[in-house]
GROMACS .gro file of C-alpha atoms in nm:
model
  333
    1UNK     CA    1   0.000   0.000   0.000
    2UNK     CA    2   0.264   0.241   0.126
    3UNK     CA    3   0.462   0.179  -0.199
    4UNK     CA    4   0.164   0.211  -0.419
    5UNK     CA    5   0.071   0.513  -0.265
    6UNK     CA    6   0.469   0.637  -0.310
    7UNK     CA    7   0.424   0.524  -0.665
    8UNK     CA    8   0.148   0.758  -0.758
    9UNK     CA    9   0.346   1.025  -0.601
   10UNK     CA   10   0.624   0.981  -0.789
   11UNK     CA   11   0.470   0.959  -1.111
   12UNK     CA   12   0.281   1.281  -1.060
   13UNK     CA   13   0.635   1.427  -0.882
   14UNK     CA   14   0.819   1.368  -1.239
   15UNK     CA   15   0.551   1.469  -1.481
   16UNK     CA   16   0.647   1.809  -1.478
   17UNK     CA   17   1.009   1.736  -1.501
   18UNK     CA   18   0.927   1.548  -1.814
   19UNK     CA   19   0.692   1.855  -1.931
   20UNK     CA   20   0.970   2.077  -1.845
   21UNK     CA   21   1.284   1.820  -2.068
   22UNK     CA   22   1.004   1.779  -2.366
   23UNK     CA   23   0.946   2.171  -2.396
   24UNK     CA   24   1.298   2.283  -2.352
   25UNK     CA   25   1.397   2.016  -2.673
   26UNK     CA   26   1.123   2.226  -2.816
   27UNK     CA   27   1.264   2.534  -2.751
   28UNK     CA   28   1.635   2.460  -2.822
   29UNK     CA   29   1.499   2.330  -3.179
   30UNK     CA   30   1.335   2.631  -3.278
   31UNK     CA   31   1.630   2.855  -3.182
   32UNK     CA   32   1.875   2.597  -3.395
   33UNK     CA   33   1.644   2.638  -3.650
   34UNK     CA   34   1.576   3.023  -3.605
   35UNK     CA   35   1.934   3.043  -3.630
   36UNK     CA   36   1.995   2.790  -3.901
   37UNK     CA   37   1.689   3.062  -4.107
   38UNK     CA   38   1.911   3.378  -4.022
   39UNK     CA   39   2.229   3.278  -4.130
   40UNK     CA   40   2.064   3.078  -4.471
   41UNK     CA   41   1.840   3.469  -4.519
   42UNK     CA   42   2.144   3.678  -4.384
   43UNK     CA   43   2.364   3.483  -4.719
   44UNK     CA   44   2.124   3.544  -4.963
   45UNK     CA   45   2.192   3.753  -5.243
   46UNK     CA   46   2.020   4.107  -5.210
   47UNK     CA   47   2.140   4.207  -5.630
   48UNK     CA   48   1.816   4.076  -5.788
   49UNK     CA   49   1.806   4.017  -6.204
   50UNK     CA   50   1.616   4.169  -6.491
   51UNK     CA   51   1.437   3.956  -6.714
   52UNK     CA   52   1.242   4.061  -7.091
   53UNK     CA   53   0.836   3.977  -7.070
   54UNK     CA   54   0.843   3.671  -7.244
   55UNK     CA   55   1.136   3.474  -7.165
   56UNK     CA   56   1.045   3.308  -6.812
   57UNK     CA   57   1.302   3.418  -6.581
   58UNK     CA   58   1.592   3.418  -6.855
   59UNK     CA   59   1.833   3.661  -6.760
   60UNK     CA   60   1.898   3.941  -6.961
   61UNK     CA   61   2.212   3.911  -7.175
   62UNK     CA   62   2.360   4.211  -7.421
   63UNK     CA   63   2.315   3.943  -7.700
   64UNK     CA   64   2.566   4.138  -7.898
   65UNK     CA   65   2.950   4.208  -7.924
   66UNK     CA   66   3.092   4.442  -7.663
   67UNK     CA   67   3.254   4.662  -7.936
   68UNK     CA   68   2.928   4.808  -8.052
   69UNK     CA   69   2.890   4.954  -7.729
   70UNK     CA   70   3.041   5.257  -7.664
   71UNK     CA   71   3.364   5.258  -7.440
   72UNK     CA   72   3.244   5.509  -7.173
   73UNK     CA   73   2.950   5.307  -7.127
   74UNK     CA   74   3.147   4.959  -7.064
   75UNK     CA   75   3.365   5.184  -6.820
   76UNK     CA   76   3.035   5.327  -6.634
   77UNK     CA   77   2.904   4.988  -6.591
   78UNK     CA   78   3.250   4.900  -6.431
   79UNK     CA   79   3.190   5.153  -6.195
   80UNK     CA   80   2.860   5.073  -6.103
   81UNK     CA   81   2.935   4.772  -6.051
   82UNK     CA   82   3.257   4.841  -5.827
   83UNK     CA   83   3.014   5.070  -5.621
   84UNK     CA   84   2.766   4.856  -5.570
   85UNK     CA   85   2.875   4.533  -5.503
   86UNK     CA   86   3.295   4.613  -5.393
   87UNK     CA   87   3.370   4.429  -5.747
   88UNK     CA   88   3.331   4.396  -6.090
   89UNK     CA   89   3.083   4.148  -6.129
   90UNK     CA   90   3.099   3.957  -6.511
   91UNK     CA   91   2.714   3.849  -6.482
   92UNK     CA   92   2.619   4.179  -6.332
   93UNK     CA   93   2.804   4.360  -6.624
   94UNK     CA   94   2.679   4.195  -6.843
   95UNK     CA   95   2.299   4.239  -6.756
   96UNK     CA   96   2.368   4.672  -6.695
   97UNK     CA   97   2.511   4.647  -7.013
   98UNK     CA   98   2.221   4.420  -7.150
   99UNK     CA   99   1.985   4.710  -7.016
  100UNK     CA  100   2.151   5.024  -7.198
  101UNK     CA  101   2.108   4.814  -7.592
  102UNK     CA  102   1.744   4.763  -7.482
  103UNK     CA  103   1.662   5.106  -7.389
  104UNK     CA  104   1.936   5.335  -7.566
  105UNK     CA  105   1.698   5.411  -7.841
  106UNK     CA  106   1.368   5.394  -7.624
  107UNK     CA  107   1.098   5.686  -7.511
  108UNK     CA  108   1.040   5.467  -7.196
  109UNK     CA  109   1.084   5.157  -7.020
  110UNK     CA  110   0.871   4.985  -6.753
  111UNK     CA  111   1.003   4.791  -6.499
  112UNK     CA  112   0.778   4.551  -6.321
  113UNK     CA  113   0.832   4.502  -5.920
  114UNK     CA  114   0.609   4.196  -5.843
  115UNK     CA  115   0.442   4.160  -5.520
  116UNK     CA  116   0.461   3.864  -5.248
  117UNK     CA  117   0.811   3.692  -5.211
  118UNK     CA  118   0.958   3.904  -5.571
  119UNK     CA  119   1.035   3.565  -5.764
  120UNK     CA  120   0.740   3.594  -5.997
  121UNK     CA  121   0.708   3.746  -6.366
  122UNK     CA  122   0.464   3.956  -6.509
  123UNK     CA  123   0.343   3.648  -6.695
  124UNK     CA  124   0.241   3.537  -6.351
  125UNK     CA  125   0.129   3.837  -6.209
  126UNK     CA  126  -0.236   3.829  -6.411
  127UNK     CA  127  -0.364   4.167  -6.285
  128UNK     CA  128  -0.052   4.381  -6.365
  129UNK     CA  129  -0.044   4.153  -6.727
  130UNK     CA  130  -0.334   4.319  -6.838
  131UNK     CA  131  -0.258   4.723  -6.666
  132UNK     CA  132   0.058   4.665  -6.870
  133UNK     CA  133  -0.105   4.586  -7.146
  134UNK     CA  134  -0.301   4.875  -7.155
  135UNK     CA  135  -0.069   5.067  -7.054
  136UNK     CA  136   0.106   4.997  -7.397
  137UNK     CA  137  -0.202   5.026  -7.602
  138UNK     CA  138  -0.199   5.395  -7.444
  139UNK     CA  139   0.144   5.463  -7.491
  140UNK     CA  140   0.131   5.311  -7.834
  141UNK     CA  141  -0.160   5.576  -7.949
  142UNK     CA  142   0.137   5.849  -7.867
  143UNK     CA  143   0.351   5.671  -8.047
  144UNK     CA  144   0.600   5.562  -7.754
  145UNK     CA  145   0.808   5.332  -7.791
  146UNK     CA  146   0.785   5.124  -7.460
  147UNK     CA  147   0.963   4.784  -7.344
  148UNK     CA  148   0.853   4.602  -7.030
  149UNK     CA  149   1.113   4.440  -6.803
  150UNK     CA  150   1.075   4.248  -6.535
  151UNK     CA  151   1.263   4.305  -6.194
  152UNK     CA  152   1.279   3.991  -6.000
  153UNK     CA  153   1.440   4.031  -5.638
  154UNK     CA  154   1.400   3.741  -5.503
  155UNK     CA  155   1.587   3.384  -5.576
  156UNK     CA  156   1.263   3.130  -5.588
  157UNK     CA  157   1.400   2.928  -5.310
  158UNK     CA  158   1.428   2.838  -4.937
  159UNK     CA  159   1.697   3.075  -4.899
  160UNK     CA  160   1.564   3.351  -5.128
  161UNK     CA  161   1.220   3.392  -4.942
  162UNK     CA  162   1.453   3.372  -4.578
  163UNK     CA  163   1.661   3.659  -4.722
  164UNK     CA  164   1.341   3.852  -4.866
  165UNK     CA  165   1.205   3.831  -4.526
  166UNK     CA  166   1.532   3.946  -4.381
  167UNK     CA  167   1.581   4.241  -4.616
  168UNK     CA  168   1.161   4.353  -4.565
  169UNK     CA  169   1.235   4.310  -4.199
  170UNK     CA  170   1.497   4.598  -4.230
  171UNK     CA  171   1.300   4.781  -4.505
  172UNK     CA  172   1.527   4.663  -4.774
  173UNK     CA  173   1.796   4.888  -4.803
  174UNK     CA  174   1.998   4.620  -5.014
  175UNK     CA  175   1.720   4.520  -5.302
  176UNK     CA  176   1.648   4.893  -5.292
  177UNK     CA  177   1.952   5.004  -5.335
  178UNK     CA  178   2.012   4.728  -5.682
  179UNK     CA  179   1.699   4.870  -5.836
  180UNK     CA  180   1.807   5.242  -5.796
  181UNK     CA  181   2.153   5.199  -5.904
  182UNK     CA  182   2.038   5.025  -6.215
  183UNK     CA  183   1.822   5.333  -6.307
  184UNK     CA  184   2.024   5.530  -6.270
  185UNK     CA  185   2.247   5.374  -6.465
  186UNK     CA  186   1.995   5.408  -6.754
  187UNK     CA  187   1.915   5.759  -6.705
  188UNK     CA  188   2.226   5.910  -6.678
  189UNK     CA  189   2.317   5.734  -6.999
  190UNK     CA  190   2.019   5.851  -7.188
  191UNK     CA  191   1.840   6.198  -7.101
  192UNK     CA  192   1.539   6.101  -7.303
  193UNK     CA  193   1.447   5.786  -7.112
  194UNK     CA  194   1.140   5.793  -6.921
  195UNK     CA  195   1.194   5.497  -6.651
  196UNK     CA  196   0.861   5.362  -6.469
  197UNK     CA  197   0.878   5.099  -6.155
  198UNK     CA  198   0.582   4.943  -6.167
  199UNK     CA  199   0.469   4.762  -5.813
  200UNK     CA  200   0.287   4.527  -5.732
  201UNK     CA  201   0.191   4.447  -5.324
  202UNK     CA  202   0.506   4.423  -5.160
  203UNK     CA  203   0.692   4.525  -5.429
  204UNK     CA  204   0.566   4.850  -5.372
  205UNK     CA  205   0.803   4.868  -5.045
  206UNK     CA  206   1.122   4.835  -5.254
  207UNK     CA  207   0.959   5.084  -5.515
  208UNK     CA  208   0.890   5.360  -5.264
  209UNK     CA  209   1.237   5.340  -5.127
  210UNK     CA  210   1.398   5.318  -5.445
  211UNK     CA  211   1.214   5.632  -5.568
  212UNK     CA  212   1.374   5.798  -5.243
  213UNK     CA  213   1.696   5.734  -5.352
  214UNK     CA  214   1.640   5.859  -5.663
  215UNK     CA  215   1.443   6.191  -5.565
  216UNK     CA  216   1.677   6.395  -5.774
  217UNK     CA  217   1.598   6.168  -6.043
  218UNK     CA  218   1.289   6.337  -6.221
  219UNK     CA  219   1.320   6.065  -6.502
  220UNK     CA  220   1.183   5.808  -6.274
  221UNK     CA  221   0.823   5.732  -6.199
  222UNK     CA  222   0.691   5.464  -5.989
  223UNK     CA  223   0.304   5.350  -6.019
  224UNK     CA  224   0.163   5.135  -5.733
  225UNK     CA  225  -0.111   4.912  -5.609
  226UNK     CA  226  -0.229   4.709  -5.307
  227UNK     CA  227   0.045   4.845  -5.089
  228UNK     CA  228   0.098   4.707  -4.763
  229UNK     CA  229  -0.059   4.863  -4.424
  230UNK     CA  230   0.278   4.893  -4.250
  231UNK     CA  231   0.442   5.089  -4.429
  232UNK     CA  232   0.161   5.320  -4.686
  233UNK     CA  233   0.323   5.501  -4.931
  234UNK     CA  234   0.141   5.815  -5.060
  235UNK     CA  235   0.107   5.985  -5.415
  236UNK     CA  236   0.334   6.239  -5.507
  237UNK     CA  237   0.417   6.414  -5.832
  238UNK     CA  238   0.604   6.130  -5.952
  239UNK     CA  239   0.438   5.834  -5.771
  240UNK     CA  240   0.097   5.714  -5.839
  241UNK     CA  241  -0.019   5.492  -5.536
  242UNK     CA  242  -0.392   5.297  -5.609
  243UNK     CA  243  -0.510   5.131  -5.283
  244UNK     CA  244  -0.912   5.077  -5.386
  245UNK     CA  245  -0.986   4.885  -5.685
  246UNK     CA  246  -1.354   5.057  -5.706
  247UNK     CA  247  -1.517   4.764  -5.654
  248UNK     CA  248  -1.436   4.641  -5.329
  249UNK     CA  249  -1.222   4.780  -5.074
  250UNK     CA  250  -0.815   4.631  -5.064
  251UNK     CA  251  -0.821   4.417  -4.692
  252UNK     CA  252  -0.453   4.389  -4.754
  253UNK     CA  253  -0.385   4.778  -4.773
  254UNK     CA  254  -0.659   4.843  -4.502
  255UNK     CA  255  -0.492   4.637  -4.261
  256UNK     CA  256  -0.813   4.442  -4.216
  257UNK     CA  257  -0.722   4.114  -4.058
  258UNK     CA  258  -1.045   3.987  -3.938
  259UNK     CA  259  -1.221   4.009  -4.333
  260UNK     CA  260  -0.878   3.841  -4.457
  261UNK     CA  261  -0.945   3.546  -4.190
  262UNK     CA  262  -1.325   3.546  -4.268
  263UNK     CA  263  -1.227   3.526  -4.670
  264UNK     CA  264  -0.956   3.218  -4.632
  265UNK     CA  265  -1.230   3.020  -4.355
  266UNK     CA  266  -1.478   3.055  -4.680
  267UNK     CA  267  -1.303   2.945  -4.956
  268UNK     CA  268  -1.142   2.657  -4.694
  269UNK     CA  269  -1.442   2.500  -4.628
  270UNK     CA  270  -1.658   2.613  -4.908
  271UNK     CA  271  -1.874   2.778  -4.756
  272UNK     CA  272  -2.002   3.058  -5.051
  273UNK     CA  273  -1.886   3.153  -5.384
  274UNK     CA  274  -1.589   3.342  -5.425
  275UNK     CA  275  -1.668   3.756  -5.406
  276UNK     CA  276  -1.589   3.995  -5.668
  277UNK     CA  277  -1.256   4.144  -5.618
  278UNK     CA  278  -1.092   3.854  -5.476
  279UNK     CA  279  -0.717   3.902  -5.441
  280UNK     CA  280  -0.414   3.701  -5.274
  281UNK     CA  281  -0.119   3.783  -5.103
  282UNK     CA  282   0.185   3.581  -5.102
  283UNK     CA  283   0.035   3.392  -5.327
  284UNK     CA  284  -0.157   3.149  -5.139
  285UNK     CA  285  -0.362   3.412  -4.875
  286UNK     CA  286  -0.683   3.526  -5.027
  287UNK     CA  287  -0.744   3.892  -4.988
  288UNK     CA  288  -1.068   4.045  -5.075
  289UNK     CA  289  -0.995   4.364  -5.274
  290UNK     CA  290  -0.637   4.283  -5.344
  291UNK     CA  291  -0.706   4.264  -5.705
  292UNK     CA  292  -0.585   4.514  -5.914
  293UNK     CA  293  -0.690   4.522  -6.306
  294UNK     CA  294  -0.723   4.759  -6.662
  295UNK     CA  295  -1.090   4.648  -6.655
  296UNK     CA  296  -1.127   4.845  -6.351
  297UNK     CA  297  -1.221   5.184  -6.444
  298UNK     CA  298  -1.072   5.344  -6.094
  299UNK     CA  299  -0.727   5.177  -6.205
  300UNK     CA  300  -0.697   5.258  -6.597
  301UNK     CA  301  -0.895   5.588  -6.540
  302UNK     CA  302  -0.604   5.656  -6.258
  303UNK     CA  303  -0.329   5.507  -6.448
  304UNK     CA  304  -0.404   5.761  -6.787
  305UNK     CA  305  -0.419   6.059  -6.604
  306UNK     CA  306  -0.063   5.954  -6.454
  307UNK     CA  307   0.071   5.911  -6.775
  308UNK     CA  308  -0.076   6.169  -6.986
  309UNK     CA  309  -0.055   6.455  -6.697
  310UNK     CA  310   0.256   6.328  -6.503
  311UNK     CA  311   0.519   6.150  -6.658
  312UNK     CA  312   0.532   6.405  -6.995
  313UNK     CA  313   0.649   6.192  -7.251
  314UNK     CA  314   0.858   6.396  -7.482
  315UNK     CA  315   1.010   6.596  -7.237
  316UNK     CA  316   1.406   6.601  -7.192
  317UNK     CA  317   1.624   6.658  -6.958
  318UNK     CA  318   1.978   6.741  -6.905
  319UNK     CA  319   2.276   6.487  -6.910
  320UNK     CA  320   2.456   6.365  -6.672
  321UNK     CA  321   2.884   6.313  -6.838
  322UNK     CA  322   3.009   5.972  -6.741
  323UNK     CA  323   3.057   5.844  -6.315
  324UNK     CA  324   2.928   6.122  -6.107
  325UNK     CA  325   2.953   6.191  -5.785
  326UNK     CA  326   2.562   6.132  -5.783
  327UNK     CA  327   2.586   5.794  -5.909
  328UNK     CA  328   2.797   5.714  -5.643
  329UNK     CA  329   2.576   5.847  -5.389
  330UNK     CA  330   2.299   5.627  -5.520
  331UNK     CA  331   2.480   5.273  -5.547
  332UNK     CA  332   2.637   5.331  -5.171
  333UNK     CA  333   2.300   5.457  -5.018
   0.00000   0.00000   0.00000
């Protein structure tokens, strides 16, 4: 009896101690892995890659013999790259070079900053498909001349989305800072050249910061939709920011958790058919309102007033000669 009765005692004596063993292995495993996360993110590459509409996610490659290019050029791009990354970078060369022959002779080029992790194209991205597409029909009526490129920042990997939620976690000064130098590599090359970031989502947040770095820059435009709540960015004279798709209001940019639960429970269990307006963030987390489209009069109506009233097409400005001190400022920011 005596030893039962110890028995019982002991078993309830040690089931805390085994509670206590069992949720410290559970807590020593997520820090290993919370570590093992920041040093995989912390390594991955913040220099993201330019792509042409149509390709996938081919790199873009000059395609051509050096020698056509002009000399100063090749040295510029040296620089840039020097700046930028503390090297010179062959595949990095290569793709600034790749992006003056695409746009030397241009009126304007638009650069596509996709939303949720940055590793999709435009191909994928079916609401900002069809604004660029009418975009281009709009252009085309003035007779611009308009290529689109797509900007992806983010390696589609383990490691890519742990560094993408690295660099957003420190309001990506890095992937900012690659997108800005490379437009201003363009621009300073090539008065004439109209350059337009075009954001999706989170893409927006490199976009905004970008344009900061550039705010001397009054060749670079930035249009934007579905931005995220914790960090709103605003219209100015050279952004366009569209938060409402005039249909039904963005959750995503309103912050509004509780209708983003509500939306996923539905379409989980099946509850009702899918609203108008139905968007998704990171591509897997529906979003009512995050949807963003030409055949949305509040978006094209928006996005034609920006370009007819705002970006000027036609309009010059001066040159910048060669490396300047400016250039530098923007690839160290």
């Amino acid at each position: 009896m005596y030893s039962s009765v110890c028995g019982i005692s002991l078993n309830k004596y040690l089931r805390p101690e085994k509670r206590s063993r069992t949720l410290r292995r559970i807590l020593v495993a997520f820090v290993i892995l919370f570590v093992i996360s920041l040093v995989l993110g912390s390594t991955a590459s913040t220099i993201g890659a330019v792509s042409e509409i149509g390709t996938g996610r081919q790199i873009l490659t000059t395609g051509t013999e050096l020698s056509v290019i002009p000399k100063s050029v090749i040295e510029d791009a040296h620089k840039y790259s020097a700046t930028l990354l503390g090297e010179h970078d062959p595949g990095f060369l290569n793709e600034l070079l790749a992006l003056f022959t695409q746009t030397r002779d241009k009126d304007l080029v638009i650069l596509f900053n996709p939303g949720g992790w940055g590793d999709s194209t435009i191909e994928q991205a079916y609401g900002w498909q069809s604004i660029i597409k009418g975009i281009q029909s709009e252009l085309n009526t003035c007779q611009v001349d308009s290529p689109v490129l797509t900007y992806q920042r983010t390696v589609d990997s383990i490691q890519g989305h742990l560094g993408e939620l690295i660099e957003m976690a420190r309001g990506y000064p890095g992937k900012a800072r690659d997108l800005a130098c490379r437009i201003q590599f363009l621009t300073s090359l090539n008065p004439d050249l109209k350059v337009v970031i075009a954001a999706e989502s989170m893409g927006s947040l490199i976009s905004e910061k970008a344009m900061g770095i550039l705010s001397p820059n009054s060749q670079v435009f930035s249009i934007q939709t579905g931005t995220p709540p914790v960090h709103p960015s605003i219209s100015t004279e050279q952004t366009l920011v569209i938060n409402n798709n005039g249909v039904v209001p963005d959750a995503f940019s309103q912050g509004n958790v509780l209708t983003i639960i509500r939306a996923n429970l539905v379409r989980m269990f099946n509850l009702s058919q899918p609203e108008s307006g139905q968007g998704k963030i990171l591509k897997n987390i529906y979003a009512p309102g995050h949807d963003y489209s030409w055949i949305y009069n509040a978006v094209s109506s928006q996005i034609t007033q920006f370009l007819n009233e705002t970006i000027g097409i036609g309009e010059s400005v001066p040159s910048n000669s060669g490396f300047t001190i400016e250039d530098q400022r923007i690839c160290q920011e």
